[in-house]
Each structure stands twice: as C-alpha cells, then as structure tokens.
Tab-separated table of C-alpha atoms in Angstrom:
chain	number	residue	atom	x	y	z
N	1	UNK	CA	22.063	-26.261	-14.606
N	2	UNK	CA	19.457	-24.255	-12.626
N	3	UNK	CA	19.983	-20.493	-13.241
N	4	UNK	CA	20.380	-18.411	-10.374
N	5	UNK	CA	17.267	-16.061	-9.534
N	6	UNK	CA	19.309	-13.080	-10.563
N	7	UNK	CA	19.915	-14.098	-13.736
N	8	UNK	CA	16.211	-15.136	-13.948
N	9	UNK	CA	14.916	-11.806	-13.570
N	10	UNK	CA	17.645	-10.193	-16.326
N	11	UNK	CA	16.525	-12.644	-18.345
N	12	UNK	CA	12.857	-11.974	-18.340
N	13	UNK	CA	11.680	-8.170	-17.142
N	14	UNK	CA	12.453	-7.293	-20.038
N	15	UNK	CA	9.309	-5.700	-21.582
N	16	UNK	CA	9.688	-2.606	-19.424
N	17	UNK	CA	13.234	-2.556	-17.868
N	18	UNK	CA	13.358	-1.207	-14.512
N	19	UNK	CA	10.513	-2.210	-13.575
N	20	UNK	CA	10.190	-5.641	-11.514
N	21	UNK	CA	7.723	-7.606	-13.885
N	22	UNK	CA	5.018	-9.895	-12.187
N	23	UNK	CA	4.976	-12.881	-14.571
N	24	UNK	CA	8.699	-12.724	-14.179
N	25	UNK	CA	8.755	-12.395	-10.504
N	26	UNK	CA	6.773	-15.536	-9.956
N	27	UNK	CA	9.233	-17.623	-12.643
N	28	UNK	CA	12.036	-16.324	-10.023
N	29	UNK	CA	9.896	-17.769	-7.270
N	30	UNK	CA	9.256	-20.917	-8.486
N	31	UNK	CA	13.223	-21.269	-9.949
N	32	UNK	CA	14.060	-20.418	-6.318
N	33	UNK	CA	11.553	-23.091	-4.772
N	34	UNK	CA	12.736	-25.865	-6.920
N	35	UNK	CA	16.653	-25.097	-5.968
N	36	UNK	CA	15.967	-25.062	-2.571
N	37	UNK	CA	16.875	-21.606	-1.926
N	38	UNK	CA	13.626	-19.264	-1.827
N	39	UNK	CA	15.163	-15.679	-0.650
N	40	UNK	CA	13.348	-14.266	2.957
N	41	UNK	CA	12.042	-10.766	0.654
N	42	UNK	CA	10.330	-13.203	-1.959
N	43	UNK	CA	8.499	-14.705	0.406
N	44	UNK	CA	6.231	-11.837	1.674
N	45	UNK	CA	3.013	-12.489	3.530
N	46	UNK	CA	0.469	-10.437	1.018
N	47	UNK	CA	-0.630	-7.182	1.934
N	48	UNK	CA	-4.514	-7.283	2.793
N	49	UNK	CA	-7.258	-5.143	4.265
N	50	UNK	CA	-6.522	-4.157	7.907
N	51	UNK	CA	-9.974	-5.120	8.971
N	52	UNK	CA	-12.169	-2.482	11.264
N	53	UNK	CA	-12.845	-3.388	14.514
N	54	UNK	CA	-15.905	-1.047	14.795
N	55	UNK	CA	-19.036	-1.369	12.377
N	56	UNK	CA	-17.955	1.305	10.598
N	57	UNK	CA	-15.787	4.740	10.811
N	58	UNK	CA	-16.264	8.646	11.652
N	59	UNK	CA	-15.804	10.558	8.516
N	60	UNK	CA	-15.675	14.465	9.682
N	61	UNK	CA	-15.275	17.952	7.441
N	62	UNK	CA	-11.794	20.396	8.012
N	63	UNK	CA	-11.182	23.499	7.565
N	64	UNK	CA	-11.890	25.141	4.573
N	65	UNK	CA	-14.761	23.083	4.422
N	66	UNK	CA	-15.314	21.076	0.682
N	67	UNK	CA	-11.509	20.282	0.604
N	68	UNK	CA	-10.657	17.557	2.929
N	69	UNK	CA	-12.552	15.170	5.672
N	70	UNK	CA	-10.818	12.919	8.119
N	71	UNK	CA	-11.647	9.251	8.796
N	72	UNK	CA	-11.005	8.233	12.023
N	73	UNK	CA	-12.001	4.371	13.378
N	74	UNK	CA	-10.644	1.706	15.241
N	75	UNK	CA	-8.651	-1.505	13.588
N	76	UNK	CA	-8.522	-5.114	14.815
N	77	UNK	CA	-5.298	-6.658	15.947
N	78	UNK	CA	-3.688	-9.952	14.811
N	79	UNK	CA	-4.252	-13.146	17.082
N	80	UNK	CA	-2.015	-12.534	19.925
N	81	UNK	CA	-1.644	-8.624	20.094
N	82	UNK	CA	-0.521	-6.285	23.163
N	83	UNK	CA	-3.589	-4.338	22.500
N	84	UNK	CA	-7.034	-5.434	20.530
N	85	UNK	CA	-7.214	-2.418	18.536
N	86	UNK	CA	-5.559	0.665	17.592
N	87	UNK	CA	-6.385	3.628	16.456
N	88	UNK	CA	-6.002	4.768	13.125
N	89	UNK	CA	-6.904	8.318	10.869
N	90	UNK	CA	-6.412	10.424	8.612
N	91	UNK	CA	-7.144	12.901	5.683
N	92	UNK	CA	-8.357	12.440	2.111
N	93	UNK	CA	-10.261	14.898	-0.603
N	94	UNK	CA	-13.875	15.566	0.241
N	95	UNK	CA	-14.923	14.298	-3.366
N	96	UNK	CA	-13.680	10.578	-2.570
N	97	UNK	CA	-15.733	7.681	-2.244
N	98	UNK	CA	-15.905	5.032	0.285
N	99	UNK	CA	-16.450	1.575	-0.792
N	100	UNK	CA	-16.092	-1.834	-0.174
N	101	UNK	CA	-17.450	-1.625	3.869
N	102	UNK	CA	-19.268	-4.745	3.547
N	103	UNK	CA	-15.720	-6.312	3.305
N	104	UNK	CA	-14.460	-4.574	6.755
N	105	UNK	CA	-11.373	-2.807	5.208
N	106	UNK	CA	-10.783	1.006	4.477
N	107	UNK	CA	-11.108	2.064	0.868
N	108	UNK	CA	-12.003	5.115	-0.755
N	109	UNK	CA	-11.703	6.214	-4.562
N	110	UNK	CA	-12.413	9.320	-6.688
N	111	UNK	CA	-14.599	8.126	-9.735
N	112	UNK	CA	-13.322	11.164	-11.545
N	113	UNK	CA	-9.439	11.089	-11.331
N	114	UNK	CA	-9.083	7.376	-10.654
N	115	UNK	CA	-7.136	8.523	-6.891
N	116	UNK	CA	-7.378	5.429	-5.024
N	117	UNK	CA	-6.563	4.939	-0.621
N	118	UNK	CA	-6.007	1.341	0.814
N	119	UNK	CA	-5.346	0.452	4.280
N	120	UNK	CA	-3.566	-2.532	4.369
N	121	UNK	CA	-1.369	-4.487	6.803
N	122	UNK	CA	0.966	-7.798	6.812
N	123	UNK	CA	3.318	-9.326	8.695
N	124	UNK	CA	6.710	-8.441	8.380
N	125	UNK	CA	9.100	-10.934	7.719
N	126	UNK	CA	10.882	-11.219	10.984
N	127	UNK	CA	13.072	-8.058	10.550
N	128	UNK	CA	11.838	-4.894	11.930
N	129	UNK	CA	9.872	-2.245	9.791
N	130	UNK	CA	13.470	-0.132	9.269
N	131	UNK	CA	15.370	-3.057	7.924
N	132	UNK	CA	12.698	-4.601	5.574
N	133	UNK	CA	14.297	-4.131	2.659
N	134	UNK	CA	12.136	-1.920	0.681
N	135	UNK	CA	11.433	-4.679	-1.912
N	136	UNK	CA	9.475	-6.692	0.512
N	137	UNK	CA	6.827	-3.503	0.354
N	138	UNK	CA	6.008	-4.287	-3.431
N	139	UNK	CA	5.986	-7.726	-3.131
N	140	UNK	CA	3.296	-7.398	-0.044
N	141	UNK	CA	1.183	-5.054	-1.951
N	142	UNK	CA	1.362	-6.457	-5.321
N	143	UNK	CA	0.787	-10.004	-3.965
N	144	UNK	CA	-1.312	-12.264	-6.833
N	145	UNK	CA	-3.292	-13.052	-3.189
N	146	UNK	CA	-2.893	-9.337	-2.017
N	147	UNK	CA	-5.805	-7.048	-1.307
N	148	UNK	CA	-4.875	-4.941	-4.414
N	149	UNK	CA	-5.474	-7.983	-6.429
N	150	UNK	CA	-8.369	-9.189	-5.455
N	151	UNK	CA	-10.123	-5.983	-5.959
N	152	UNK	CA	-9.726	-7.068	-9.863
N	153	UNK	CA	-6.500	-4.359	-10.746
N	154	UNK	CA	-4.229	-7.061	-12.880
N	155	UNK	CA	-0.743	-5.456	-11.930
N	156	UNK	CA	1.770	-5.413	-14.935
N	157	UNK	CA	5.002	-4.461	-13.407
N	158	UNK	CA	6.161	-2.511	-10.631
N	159	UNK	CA	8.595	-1.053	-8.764
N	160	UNK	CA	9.591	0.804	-5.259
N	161	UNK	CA	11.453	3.964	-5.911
N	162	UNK	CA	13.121	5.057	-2.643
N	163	UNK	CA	12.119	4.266	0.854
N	164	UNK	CA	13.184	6.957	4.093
N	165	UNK	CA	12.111	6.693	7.653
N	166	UNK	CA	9.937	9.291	9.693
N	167	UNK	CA	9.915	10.831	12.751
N	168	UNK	CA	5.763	9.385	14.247
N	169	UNK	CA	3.811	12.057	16.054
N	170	UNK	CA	2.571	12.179	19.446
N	171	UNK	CA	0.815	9.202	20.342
N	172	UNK	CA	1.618	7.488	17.324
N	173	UNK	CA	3.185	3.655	17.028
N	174	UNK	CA	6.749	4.983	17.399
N	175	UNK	CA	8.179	2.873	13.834
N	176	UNK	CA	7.220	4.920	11.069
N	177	UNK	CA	8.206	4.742	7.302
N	178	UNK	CA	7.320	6.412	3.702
N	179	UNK	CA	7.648	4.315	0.418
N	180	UNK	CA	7.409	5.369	-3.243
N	181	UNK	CA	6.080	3.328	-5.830
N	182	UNK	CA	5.530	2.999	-9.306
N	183	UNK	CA	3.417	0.700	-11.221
N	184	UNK	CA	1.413	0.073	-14.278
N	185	UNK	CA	-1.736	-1.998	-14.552
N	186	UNK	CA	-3.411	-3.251	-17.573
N	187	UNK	CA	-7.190	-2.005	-17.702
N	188	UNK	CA	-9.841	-4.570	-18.164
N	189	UNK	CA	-11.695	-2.812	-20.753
N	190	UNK	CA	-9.268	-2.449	-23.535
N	191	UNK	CA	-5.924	-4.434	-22.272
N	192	UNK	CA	-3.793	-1.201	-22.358
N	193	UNK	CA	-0.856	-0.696	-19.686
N	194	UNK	CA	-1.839	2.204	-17.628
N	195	UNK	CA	1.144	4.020	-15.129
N	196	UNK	CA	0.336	4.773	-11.914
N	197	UNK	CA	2.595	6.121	-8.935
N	198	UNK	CA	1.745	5.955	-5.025
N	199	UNK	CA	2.957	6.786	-1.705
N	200	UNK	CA	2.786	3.805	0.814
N	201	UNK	CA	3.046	5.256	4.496
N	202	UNK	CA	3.654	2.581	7.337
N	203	UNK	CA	3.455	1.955	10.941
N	204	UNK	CA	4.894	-1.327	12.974
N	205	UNK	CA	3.132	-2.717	15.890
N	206	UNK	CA	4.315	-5.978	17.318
N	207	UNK	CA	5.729	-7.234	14.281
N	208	UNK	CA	2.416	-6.105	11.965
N	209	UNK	CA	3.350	-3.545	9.107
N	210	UNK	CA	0.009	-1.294	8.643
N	211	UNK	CA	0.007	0.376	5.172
N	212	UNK	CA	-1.988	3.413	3.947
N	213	UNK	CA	-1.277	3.345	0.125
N	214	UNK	CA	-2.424	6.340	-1.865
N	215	UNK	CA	-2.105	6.125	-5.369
N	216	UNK	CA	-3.032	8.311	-8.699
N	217	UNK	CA	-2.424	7.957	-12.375
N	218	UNK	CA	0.676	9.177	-13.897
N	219	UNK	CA	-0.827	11.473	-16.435
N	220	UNK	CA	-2.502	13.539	-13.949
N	221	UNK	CA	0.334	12.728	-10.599
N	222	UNK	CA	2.362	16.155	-11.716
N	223	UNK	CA	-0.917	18.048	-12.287
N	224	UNK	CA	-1.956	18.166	-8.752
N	225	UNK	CA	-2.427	13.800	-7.949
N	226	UNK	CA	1.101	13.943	-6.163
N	227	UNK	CA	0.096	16.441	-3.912
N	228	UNK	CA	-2.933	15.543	-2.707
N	229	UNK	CA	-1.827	11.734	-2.308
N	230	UNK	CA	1.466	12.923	-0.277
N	231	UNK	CA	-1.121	15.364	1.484
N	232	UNK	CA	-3.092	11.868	2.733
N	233	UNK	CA	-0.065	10.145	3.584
N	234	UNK	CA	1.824	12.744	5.816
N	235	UNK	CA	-2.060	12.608	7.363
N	236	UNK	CA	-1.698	8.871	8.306
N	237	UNK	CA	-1.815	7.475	11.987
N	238	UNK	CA	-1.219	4.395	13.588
N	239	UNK	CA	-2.061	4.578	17.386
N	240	UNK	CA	-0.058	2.938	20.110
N	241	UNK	CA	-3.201	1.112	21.670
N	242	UNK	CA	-3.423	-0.002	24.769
C-alpha cells in the first residue's frame, strides 16, 4: 500500500533530523502525485528574482559613512497588477557586492564573510501572506527551479524556524511578515555540508509574496552575521504603488 507522505518524510530525513531534507522532500512529492493527493504547501510556485523595472538601481552612503548604503529602485509587477511597479529599498553593509545585474534581479554578496541578499518574489498559493503556512516559505526559496538554485548553491536540508507578523511602515504594502531559516548547503569545491541561517522579510501585493532573504554562515551568525542580516531585513520596503 502507498505510504502516506507523513510517514514518507519520517522515513527518510533522517541524515540530519529536524531538518526538512531535499532529496526526501521531492520522494514525498512524487508519493503524493502518484496517490492523487499532492498537499496545497508542497506545491509552491519557486521563489525567483523580482525583476527591476528600471535599468538599474540607486545605491546611496548613510550616516556614519563606510557602514551601510541603501539601494533604492523600482520592481516590475506580475501580468495583471493594480500598479506596474513598486517601490522597493533598503540597507546592506557598505563592503557588499552587487552582482548578477545582467540577469535583472537584486543580489549582493560579501566575498569575505560569505553574507549573501536576494530579492525574490512568488505567488502565493491562494491564501493570504498571514495564513501561508510558514512551510510554503522554504519550499519557495529552496525550489530545485528557485532562484537560489540556479545560482549553483546545491541546498542539503532546510528548515523554517518561527515565522511572526509585522506592523509595515508608512507607505509600505500594508501585509508584512519576518521568517527564520536554517539551512545547510554542500560546497562545490570539497562536498562538505556547510550551515547557514537567514532572515526572509516579506511583503504581499495582489496575491505576489516579495522576499528579501539575508543570509550568513553559522560559524560567524553569533559573531556579528545575525546582526547585520536582521539590520537589512528590518530595512526592507515594499511600496504600495500606484
């Protein structure tokens, strides 16, 4: 008899328990498929860049200068959209990196500490941004076809370790959330499982979840990484639009 998805997952995350384990989430997926019964947070449109709508962003110095900069730009709305673009910002360490513009999306990294900021976005799956369950966030991000993914980071295992909502500021899209996660992901060079924790801020607008995920090792996250990713996330802002 086919087992039930629950049992699926007991059965095979267990190389680091706790942890949701890729390989065996996609056995659950395809157990589900067969038996006709594929749960709404498994099926999670992947998480990928929310494209610019301008050529490229404003990148500007604050106060103390050589700390932080802010980023400040313009993203393009899904097919269908109230508005056709909002407004987005916000803060990250001076010494970080953009890259990837060629590919329209928002990335930056620090070559030194490995501190990595995505903007993402995906649909949400027909439930509004407070009542996605929280697992639907990892499952987005961590998407084999997810943005994450196809920037080459093979993703081991993961997990999301609380979820609250928060109060948006002034002028902001009024649906506003903060995620914790915690993943590991094996480096290409020598095949070793690396941890890594993040902080996934999102906004909702008409039915679109836009993520900023900043994430830092786990060796250095206590050491002053937690900080300055929470520090980029509190920063993050979704604009209304039009």
């Amino acid at each position: 008899p086919m087992l039930s998805p629950i049992l699926l997952i007991a059965a095979a995350a267990t190389r680091r328990p706790g942890l949701l384990n890729r390989r065996a989430m996609l056995s659950v997926t395809t157990a589900a498929a067969v038996a006709g019964r594929v749960a709404p947070s498994l099926a999670a449109e992947p998480a990928t860049f929310a494209q610019r709508f301008s050529v490229s962003g404003n990148i500007s110095p604050l106060p103390p200068l050589g700390q932080y900069s802010r980023y400040e730009d313009q993203l393009s709305t899904p097919k269908g959209s109230k508005a056709l673009s909002l407004p987005v910002r916000f803060d990250f360490p001076q010494q970080l990196l953009q890259i990837g513009r060629s590919l329209g999306g928002i990335q930056f990294v620090d070559g030194s500490s490995g501190l990595k900021i995505y903007v993402l976005r995906a649909s949400l799956p027909g439930t509004s941004l407070a009542e996605t369950p929280k697992k639907w966030f990892g499952e987005a991000i961590f998407s084999p076809d997810g943005q994450i993914a196809r920037e080459g980071v093979e993703i081991d295992a993961y997990k999301v370790t609380s979820a609250k909502e928060l109060e948006a500021p002034a002028g902001a899209a009024e649906a506003r959330r903060r995620l914790a996660l915690k993943y590991t992901v094996i480096t290409p060079a020598n095949q070793r499982a690396t941890d890594r924790f993040a902080f996934v801020d999102a906004y909702e607008v008409d039915g679109i979840a836009y993520l900023l995920v900043a994430s830092g090792g786990a060796t250095k996250w206590e050491g002053g990484e937690k900080e300055r990713c929470e520090r980029v996330a509190d920063s993050f802002f979704i604009g209304r639009g039009a």
